[in-house]
Amino acid sequence: MRYLLQLLTLVLSQTLTASSQSPPHNGTFTPFPYPWPVLYYNFTSQLQNHSMAYMDVSPSPTHSNDQTVVLLHGKNFCAATWEATARVLLSAGYRVVIPDQLGFCRSTKPYNYQFSLHQLALNTHDLLLHLGIDTAIVMGHSMGGMLGVRFALMYPATTARLVLANPIGLEDWKALGVPYTPIDVTYRQELASNFSNLKAYQQTTYYANTWRSAYDVWVQMLADVYAGPEGEAFSWNGARVTDMVFTQPVVYEFPLLTMPTLLLIGMKDTTAVGRAAAPMEIRSLLGRYDLLGKQAASVIPRAALVEFGDLGHAPQIQDPERFHEALMGWLG
Ligand SMILES: *[C@@H]1O[C@H](CO)[C@@H](O)[C@H](O)[C@H]1NC(C)=O
Ligand SMILES: *[C@@H]1O[C@H](CO)[C@@H](O)[C@H](O)[C@H]1NC(C)=O
Ligand SMILES: *[C@@H]1O[C@H](CO)[C@@H](O)[C@H](O)[C@H]1NC(C)=O
Ligand SMILES: *[C@@H]1O[C@H](CO)[C@@H](O)[C@H](O)[C@H]1NC(C)=O
């Protein structure tokens, strides 16, 4: 097994040195500081051992409302990105569990893994069982929203409520004419990630062409993982995760969601997986979050919709106050 992995790593790194620089490893990499202690859930899946990093924070017993919120990060984010939301929830009495999915940030980054939304949902559900949590409010952002939908479909009894903040997967890009991008191509794009191209992408797609210095930290967090000792593994995981969200739509199953569901939608978001590879004439039809929130709310049986006309893909970062007011208002 180990030899196989080494061989694969060697083959991949040799293939890649030709086309792109390997990530620098200066031996002094410090991972992005997390606001609470990072714990590890160690488990075996698909014949390998993994460590899933997570934070698990509780209010004082006298202040607790005995409810748990699980926060699922997006693809270009980490558990740490949820800090402000977690603080708001904690002060309202919620226990908050925030995992890094396998392949991301502080979790292990397997080279061989059949990535599926089902598998990531199962891993997250196992973590909750490990923590003795049988029901939770599941809240996801971006890819975490798509994962939250899959989780809620698989584990309706565990999912007391579902909150989706600018989830991806409100449309099926391939059915709209976006061509398939091979994982190998996405991998090379991932390897080329750096602060300036990540920022440029987020600025146009996430923040409606605006920028505030408060967003820099989340770009730097990501750029450091790409540039750090795990950059190659992170890129390889990221490429397979992109394939996962492209090939595994959830949108057709929205009518099957049984729990109260809140959609928090920044309407200036234009995120659409594969847009850059799509024919010019359909690009402007993709990622229309001014329409997608309403479409989803019309087919999710117990949906509530809160739209932010001036916000983009990460409303919890762009306007935390308004975002959290809407969230807490719905939670009651
Ligand atoms: C996983 O961990 C266990 C316990 O440390 C070890 O016995 C086993 O060999 C490991 N499995 C793999 C596939 O590395
Ligand atoms: C889980 O795995 C990590 C390595 O990824 C290790 O540092 C930690 O000690 C393990 N925890 C337990 C409880 O075995
Ligand atoms: C970042 O990557 C782009 C290609 O996407 C490249 O043109 C640029 O020079 C890189 N910037 C740095 C600082 O490495
Ligand atoms: C080492 O690399 C990390 C990113 O991986 C960077 O943040 C840090 O500044 C680098 N340190 C030195 C001394 O170059």
Short mmCIF file of N, CA, C and O and ligand atoms in Angstrom, two decimals, residues 21 192-197, ligand 3:
data_model
loop_
_atom_site.label_atom_id
_atom_site.label_comp_id
_atom_site.label_asym_id
_atom_site.label_seq_id
_atom_site.Cartn_x
_atom_site.Cartn_y
_atom_site.Cartn_z
N GLN A 21 5.32 24.28 -11.55
CA GLN A 21 6.30 24.24 -10.46
C GLN A 21 5.73 23.44 -9.31
O GLN A 21 4.54 23.48 -9.06
N ALA A 192 -1.86 25.48 -9.93
CA ALA A 192 -1.43 26.84 -10.29
C ALA A 192 -2.05 27.89 -9.37
O ALA A 192 -1.85 29.09 -9.58
N SER A 193 -2.81 27.47 -8.35
CA SER A 193 -3.48 28.43 -7.47
C SER A 193 -2.47 29.24 -6.67
O SER A 193 -1.53 28.69 -6.11
N ASN A 194 -2.67 30.54 -6.63
CA ASN A 194 -1.86 31.40 -5.77
C ASN A 194 -2.74 32.56 -5.29
O ASN A 194 -3.89 32.69 -5.72
N PHE A 195 -2.19 33.36 -4.40
CA PHE A 195 -2.99 34.42 -3.79
C PHE A 195 -3.68 35.28 -4.85
O PHE A 195 -4.87 35.55 -4.77
N SER A 196 -2.91 35.68 -5.88
CA SER A 196 -3.51 36.65 -6.80
C SER A 196 -4.58 36.04 -7.69
O SER A 196 -5.62 36.67 -7.92
N ASN A 197 -4.39 34.80 -8.18
CA ASN A 197 -5.47 34.27 -9.00
C ASN A 197 -6.68 33.81 -8.17
O ASN A 197 -7.82 33.90 -8.63
C1 LIG B 3 -0.10 33.41 -9.90
O1 LIG B 3 -0.52 32.61 -10.98
C2 LIG B 3 -0.68 33.32 -12.19
C3 LIG B 3 -1.26 32.35 -13.20
O2 LIG B 3 -2.58 32.04 -12.83
C4 LIG B 3 0.65 33.87 -12.65
O3 LIG B 3 0.50 34.63 -13.83
C5 LIG B 3 1.21 34.77 -11.56
O4 LIG B 3 2.50 35.17 -11.90
C6 LIG B 3 1.26 34.04 -10.23
N1 LIG B 3 1.59 34.99 -9.20
C7 LIG B 3 2.53 34.75 -8.29
C8 LIG B 3 2.77 35.81 -7.29
O5 LIG B 3 3.15 33.71 -8.28
#
